[in-house]
Coordinates of C-alpha atoms and ligand atoms in Angstrom, one line a residue:
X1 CA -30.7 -6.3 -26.0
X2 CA -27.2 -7.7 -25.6
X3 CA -26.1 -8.3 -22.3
X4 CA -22.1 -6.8 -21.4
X5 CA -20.6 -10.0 -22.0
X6 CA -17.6 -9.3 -19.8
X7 CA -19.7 -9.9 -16.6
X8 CA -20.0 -13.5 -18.0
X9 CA -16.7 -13.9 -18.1
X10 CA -15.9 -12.8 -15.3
X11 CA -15.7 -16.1 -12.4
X12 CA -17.5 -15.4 -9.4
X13 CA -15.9 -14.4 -6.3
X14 CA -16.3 -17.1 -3.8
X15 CA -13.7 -16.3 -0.9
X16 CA -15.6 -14.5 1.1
X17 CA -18.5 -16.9 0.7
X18 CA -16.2 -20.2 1.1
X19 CA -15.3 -19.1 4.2
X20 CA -18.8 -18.2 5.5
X21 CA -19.8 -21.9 4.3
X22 CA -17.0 -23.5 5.8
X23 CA -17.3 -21.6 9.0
X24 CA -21.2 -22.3 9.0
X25 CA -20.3 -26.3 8.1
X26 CA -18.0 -26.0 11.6
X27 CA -20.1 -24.7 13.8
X28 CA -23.2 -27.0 12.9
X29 CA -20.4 -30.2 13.7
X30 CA -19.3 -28.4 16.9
X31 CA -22.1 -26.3 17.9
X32 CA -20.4 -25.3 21.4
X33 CA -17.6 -24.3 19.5
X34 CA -16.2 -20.4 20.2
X35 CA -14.3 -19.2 17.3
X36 CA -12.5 -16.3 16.8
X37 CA -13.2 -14.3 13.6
X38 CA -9.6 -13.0 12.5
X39 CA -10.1 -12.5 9.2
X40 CA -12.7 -9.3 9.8
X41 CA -11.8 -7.1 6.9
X42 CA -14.0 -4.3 8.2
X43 CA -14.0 -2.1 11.1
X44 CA -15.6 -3.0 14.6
X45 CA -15.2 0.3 16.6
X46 CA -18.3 2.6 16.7
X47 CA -17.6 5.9 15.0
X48 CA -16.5 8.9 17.2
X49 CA -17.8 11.4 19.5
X50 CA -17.1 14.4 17.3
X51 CA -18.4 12.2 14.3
X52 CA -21.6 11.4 16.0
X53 CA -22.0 14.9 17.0
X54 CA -21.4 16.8 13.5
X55 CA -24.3 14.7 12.3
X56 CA -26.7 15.3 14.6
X57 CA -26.3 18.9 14.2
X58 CA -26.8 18.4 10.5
X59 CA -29.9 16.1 10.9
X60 CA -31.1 18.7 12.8
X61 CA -30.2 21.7 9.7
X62 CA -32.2 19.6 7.3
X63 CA -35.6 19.9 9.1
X64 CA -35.7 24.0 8.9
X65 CA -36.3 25.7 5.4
X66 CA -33.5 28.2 6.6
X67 CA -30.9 25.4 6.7
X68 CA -31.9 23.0 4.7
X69 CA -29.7 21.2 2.3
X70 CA -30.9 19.5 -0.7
X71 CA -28.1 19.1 -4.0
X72 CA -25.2 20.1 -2.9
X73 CA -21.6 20.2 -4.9
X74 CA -21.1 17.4 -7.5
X75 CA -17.6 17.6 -6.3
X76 CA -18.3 17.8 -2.2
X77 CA -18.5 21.0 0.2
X78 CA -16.1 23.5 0.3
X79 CA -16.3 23.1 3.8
X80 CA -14.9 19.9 3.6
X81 CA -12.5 20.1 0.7
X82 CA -11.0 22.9 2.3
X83 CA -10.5 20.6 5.7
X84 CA -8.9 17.8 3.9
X85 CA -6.2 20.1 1.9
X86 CA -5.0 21.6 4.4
X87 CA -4.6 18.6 6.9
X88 CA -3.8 16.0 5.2
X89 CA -2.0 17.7 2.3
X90 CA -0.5 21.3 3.1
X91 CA 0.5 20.8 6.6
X92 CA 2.9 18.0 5.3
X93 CA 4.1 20.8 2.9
X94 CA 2.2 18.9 -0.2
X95 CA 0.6 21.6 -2.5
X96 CA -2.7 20.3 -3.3
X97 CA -5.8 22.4 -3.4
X98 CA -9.2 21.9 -2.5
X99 CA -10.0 22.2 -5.8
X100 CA -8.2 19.3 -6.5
X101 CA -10.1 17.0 -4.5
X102 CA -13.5 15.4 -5.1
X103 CA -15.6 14.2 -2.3
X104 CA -17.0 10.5 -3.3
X105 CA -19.2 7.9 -1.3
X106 CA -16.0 6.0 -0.9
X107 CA -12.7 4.6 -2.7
X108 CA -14.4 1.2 -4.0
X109 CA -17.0 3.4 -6.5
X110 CA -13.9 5.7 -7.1
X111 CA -11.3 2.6 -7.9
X112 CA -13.9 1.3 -10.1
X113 CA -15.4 4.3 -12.1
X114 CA -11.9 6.2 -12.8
X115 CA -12.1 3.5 -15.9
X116 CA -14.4 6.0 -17.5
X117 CA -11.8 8.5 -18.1
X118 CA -8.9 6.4 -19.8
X119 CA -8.8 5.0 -23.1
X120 CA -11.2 1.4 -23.3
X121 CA -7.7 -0.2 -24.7
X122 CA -5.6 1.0 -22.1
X123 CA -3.0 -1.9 -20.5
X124 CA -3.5 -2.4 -16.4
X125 CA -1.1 -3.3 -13.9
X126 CA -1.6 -4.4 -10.8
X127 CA 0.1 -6.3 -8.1
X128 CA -0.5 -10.3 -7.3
X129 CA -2.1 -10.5 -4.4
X130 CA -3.9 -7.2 -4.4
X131 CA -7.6 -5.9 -4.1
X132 CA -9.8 -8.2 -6.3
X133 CA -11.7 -4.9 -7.6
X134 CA -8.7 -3.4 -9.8
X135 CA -8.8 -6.5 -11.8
X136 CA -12.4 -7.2 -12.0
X137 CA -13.3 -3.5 -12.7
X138 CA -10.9 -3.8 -15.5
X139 CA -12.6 -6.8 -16.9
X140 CA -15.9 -5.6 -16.6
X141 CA -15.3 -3.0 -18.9
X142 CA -13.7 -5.1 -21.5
X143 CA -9.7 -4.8 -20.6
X144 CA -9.3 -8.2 -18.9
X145 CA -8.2 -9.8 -22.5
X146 CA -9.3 -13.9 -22.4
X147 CA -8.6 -15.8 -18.9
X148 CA -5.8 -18.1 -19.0
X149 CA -4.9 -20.5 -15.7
X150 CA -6.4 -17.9 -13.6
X151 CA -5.2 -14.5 -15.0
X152 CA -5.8 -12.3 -17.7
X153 CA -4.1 -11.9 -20.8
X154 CA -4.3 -8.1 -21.2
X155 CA -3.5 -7.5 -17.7
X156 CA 0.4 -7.2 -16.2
X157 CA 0.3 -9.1 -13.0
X158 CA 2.8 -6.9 -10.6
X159 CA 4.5 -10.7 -8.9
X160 CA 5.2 -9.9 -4.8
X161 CA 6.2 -12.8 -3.6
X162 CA 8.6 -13.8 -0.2
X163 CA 11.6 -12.5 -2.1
X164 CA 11.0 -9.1 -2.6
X165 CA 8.8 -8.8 0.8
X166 CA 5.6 -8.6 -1.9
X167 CA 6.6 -5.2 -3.4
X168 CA 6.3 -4.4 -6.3
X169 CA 8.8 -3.3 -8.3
X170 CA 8.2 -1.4 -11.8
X171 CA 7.8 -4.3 -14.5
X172 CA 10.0 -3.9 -17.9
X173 CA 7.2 -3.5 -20.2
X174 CA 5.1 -1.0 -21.0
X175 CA 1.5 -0.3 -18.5
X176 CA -0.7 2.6 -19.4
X177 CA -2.2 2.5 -15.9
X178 CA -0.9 1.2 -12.5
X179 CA -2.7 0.6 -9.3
X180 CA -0.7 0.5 -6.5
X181 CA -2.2 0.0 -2.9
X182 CA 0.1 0.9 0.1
X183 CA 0.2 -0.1 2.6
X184 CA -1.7 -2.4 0.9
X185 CA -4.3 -5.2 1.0
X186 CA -3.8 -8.0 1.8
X187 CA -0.3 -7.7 2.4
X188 CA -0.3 -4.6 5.0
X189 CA 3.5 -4.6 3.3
X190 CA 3.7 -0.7 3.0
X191 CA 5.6 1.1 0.3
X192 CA 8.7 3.2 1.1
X193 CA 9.4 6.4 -0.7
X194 CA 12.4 5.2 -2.8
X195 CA 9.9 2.1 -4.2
X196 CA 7.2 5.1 -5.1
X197 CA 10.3 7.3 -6.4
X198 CA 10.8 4.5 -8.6
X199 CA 6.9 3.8 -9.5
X200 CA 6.8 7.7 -10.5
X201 CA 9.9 7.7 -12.6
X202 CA 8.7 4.7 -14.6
X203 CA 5.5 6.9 -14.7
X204 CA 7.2 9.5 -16.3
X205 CA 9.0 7.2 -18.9
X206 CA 6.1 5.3 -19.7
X207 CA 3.7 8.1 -19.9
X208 CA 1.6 5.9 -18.0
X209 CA -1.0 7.2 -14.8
X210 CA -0.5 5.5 -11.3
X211 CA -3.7 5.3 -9.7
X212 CA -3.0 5.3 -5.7
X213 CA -5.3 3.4 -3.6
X214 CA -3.7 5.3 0.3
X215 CA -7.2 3.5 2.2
X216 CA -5.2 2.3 5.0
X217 CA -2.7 5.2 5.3
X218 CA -3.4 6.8 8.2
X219 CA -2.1 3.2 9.8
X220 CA 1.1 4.9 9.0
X221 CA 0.8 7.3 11.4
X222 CA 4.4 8.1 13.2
X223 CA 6.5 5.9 10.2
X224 CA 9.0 7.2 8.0
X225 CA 6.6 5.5 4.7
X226 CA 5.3 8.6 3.1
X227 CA 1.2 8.6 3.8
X228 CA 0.8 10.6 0.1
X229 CA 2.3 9.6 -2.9
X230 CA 2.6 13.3 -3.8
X231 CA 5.1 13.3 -1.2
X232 CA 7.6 12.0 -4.4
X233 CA 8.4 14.5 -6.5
X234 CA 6.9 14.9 -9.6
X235 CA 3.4 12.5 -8.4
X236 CA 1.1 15.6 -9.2
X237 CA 2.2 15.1 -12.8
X238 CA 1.7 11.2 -13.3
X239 CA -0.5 10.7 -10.0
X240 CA -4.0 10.0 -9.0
X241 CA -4.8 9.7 -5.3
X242 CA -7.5 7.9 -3.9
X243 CA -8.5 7.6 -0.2
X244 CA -11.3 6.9 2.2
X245 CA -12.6 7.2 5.6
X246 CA -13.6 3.9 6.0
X247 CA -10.7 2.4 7.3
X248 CA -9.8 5.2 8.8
X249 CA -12.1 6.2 11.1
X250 CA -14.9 3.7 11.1
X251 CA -17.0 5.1 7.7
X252 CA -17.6 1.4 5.8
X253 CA -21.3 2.0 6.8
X254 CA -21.6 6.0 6.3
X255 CA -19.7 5.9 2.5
X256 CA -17.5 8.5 2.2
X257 CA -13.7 8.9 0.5
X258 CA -12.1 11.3 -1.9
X259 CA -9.8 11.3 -5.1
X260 CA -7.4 13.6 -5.7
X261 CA -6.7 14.9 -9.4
X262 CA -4.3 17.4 -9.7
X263 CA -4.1 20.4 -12.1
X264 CA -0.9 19.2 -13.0
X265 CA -2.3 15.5 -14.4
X266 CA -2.7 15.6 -17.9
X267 CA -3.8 12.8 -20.5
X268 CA -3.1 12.9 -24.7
X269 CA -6.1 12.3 -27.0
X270 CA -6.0 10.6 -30.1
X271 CA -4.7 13.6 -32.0
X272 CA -2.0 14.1 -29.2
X273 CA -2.9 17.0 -27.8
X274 CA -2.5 17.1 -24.1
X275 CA -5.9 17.0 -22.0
X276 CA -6.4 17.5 -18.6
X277 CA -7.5 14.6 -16.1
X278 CA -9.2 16.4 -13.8
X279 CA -11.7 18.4 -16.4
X280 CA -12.5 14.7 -17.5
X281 CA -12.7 13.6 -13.7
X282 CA -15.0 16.8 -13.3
X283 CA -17.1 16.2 -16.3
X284 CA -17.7 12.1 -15.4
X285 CA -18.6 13.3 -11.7
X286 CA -21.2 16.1 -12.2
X287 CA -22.6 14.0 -15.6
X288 CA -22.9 10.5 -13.1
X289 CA -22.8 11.2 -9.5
X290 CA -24.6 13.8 -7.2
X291 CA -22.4 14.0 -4.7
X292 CA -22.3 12.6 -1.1
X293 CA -25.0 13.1 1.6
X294 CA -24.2 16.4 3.2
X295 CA -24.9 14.6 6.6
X296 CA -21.8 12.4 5.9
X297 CA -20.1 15.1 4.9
X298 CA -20.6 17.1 7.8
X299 CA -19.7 14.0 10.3
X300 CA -16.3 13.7 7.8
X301 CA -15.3 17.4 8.3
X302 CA -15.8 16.6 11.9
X303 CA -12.4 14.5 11.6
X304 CA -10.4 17.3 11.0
X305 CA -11.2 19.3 14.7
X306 CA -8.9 18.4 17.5
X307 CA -11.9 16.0 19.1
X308 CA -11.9 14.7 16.1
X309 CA -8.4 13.9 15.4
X310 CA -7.5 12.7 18.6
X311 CA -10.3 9.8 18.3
X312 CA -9.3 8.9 15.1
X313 CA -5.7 8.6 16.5
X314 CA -7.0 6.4 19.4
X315 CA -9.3 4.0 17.6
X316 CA -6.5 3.2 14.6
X317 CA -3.7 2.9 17.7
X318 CA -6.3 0.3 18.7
X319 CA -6.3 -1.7 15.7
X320 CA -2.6 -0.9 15.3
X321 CA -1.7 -2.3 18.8
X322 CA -3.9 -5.3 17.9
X323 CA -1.9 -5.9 14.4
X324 CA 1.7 -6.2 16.6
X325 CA 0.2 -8.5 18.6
X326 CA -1.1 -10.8 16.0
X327 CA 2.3 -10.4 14.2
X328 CA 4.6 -10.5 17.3
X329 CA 2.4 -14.0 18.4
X330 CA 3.0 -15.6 15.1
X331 CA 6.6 -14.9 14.9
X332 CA 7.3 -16.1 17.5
X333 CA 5.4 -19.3 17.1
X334 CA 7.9 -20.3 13.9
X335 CA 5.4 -18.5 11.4
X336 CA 6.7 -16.2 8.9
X337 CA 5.0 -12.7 9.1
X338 CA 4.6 -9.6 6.5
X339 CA 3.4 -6.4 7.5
X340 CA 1.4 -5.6 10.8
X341 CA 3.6 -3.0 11.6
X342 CA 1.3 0.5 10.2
X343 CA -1.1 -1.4 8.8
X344 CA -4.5 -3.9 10.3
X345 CA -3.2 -6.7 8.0
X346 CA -1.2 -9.8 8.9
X347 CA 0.2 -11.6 6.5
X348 CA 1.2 -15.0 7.5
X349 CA 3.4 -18.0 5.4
X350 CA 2.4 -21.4 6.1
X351 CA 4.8 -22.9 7.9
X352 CA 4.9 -27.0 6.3
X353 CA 4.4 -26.2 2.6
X354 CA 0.2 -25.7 3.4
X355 CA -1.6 -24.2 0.6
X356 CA -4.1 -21.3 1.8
X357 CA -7.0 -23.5 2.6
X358 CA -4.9 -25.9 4.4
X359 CA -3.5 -23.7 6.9
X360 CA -7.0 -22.4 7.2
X361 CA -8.8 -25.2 8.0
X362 CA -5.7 -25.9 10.0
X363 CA -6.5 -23.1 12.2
X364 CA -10.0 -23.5 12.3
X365 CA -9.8 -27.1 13.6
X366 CA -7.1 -26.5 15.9
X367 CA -7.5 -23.5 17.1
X368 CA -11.0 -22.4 16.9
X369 CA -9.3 -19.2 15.0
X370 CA -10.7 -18.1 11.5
X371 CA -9.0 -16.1 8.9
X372 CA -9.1 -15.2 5.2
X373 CA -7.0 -17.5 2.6
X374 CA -4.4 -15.3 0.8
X375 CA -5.2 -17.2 -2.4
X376 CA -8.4 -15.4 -2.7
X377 CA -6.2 -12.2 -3.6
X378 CA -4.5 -14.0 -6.2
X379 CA -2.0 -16.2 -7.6
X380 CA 0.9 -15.1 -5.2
X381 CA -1.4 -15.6 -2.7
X382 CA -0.9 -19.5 -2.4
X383 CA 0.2 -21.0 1.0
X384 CA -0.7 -17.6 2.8
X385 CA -3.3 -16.0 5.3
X386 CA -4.3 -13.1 6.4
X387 CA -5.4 -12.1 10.0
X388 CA -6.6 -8.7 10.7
X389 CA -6.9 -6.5 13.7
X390 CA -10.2 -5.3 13.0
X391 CA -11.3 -7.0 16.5
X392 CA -11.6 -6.6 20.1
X393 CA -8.2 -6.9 22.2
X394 CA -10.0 -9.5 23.9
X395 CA -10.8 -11.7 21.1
X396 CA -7.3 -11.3 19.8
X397 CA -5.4 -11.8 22.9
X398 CA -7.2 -14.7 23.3
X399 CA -7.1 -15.8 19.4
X400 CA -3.3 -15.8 19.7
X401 CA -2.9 -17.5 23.2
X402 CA -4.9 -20.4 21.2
X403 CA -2.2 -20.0 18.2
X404 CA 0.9 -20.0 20.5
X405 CA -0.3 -22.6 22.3
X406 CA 1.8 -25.7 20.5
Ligands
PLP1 C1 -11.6 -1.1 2.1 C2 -10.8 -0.8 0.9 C3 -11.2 0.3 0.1 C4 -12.4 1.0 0.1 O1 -13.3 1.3 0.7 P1 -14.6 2.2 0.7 O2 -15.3 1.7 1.9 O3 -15.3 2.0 -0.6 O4 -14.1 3.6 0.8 C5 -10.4 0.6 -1.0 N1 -9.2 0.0 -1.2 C6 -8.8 -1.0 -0.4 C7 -7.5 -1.7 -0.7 C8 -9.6 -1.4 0.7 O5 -9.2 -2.4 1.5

């Protein structure tokens, strides 16, 4: 058989790796050396009371024939659909149903297997630095175009950059998808609702889907950035919504997210005719996926009780609270500083014309203070870090007296 070739030609993601080797390579040199990992891209609080609870309960449903659970919904519990409407949707006076929403094992399988339902020739965008799965989920399945300097030809590069505070700003050709990310990753730049008023009209215009990656919005708790796209306007008719629990309340080792497809979304087929996204959405998830453990499910639903909300509140104030400091410590050491503000993500500009690795390894020898390069989220990424408060105060309080301390 022939292999996909597209997984050939796709480079390998070393960033994560580079770091682990140079970090490793460190410590062997300086073996009494204590650094401080800042560039934790996952969460570090244990999950919640509530969360904890929920699950033993349903642990203990699954060993009597009475309650048992084996297959449940394709699409997720009622139970828990139901929970997520109304809180996160109709009590911000967003009409979306529970039948709307489809219970996944997270936003990265989501992000990646939405691909099945648009057309094999359909044109990307996506913003520069961003989540390195958009792009490589596009080239997988064969709508990266040839690799050029670093970039693909068939993909539109969304350029965020120091001038426009890395938004991105609807481009003047024609997408047929967009991913947007807010507030996003790496940047923790979050997206205001006359830059997503603008994303949905070009939408409209361009026929074209948005596909809205909202992982960190509940970071946004208490801002005036609008925590669902489908807060705009007119996003139920051009907008796909995709979130997660990860992030927000400690679920990157218990999988579980959701995507939102309205009624209202609708697609044309090659004769024109107007199809509907979510019966596709529907079709691909029953047809591929078996839906997510109903353990998981129950400790999700458990979010949306008062227990459960109010530890969720505390742990991302947390994080939150650990984000100003990073970003309040760098600014006032000379460094220029995006996001931080209702987001975990720091993003930092060298300040001496340092490339990414530069001011890493800067930082690393110095300091004794790791962090990820922003080149590893692409091009735009050059000469930028990122530092996240996915850490103990401790460490950071102590990671940014080393910093401040010329
Ligand atoms: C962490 C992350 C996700 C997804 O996570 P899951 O754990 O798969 O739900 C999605 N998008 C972005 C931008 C992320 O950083």
């Amino acid at each position: 058989m022939r292999i996909n070739d597209n997984f050939e030609r796709l480079p390998e993601n070393y960033l994560f790796s580079d770091v682990a080797h140079r970090l490793a390579d460190y410590r062997k040199k300086h073996p009494d050396a204590d650094i401080i990992r800042m560039d934790i891209g996952d969460v570090t609080l244990p999950l919640g009371f509530a969360v904890i609870k929920a699950m033993h309960d349903a642990v203990d449903e699954m060993a009597s024939t009475e309650t048992f659970h084996g297959y449940g919904p394709e699409q997720g519990y009622a139970f828990l659909r139901e929970a997520i409407a109304e809180h996160d949707y109709n009590r911000h006076g967003i009409a979306i149903g529970a039948d709307e929403i489809f219970i996944s094992d997270g936003a990265k399988s989501d992000l990646g297997n939405l691909g099945d339902i648009y057309s094999h020739d359909s044109v990307i965008a996506v913003a520069d630095p961003g989540y390195p799965v958009y792009v490589d989920t596009a080239v997988m399945s064969g709508r990266g175009g040839e690799l050029k300097n670093g970039r693909w030809s068939d993909i539109i590069y969304l350029e965020c950059n120091e001038e426009n505070g890395f938004i991105p700003k609807p481009p003047d050709k024609h997408a047929d998808v967009v991913i947007l990310c807010s507030p996003n990753n790496p940047t923790g730049v979050a997206y205001s609702r006359e830059l997503l008023r603008s994303w949905v009209e070009y939408a409209v215009k361009e026929n074209a889907l948005i596909i809205y990656d909202s992982a960190y919005e509940a970071f946004e708790y208490g801002s005036d950035f609008p925590r669902s796209i489908y807060e705009i306007d007119g996003a139920d008719e051009v907008a796909i919504e995709v979130r997660s629990f990860s992030k927000t309340a400690g679920f990157t080792g218990m999988r579980c997210g959701y995507t939102v497809v309205p009624h209202k979304l609708f697609g044309t087929d090659a004769d024109g005719n107007r199809i509907a996204l979510r019966k596709l959405w529907n079709r691909r998830q029953t047809t591929k996926f078996n839906g997510a453990s109903y353990i998981v499910q129950c400790g999700a639903a458990a979010l949306y009780t008062p227990q459960g909300l109010k530890e969720t509140r505390e742990t991302i104030n947390y994080y939150l609270e650990n984000a100003r400091l990073i970003r309040e410590t760098l600014h006032k050491t000379g460094y220029k500083v995006f996001g931080g503000d209702y987001s975990p993500y720091v993003w930092v500009k060298s300040r001496n014309g340092e490339d990414s690795w530069e001011l890493f390894t800067h930082l690393l020898e110095k300091k004794q203070v790791s962090c990820t390069p922003g080149i590893g989220f692409g091009r735009n990424g050059d000469g930028y870090i990122r530092l996240t408060g996915f850490n103990s105060r401790e460490n950071t309080i102590n990671a940014m007296k080393r910093i401040s301390e010329l």
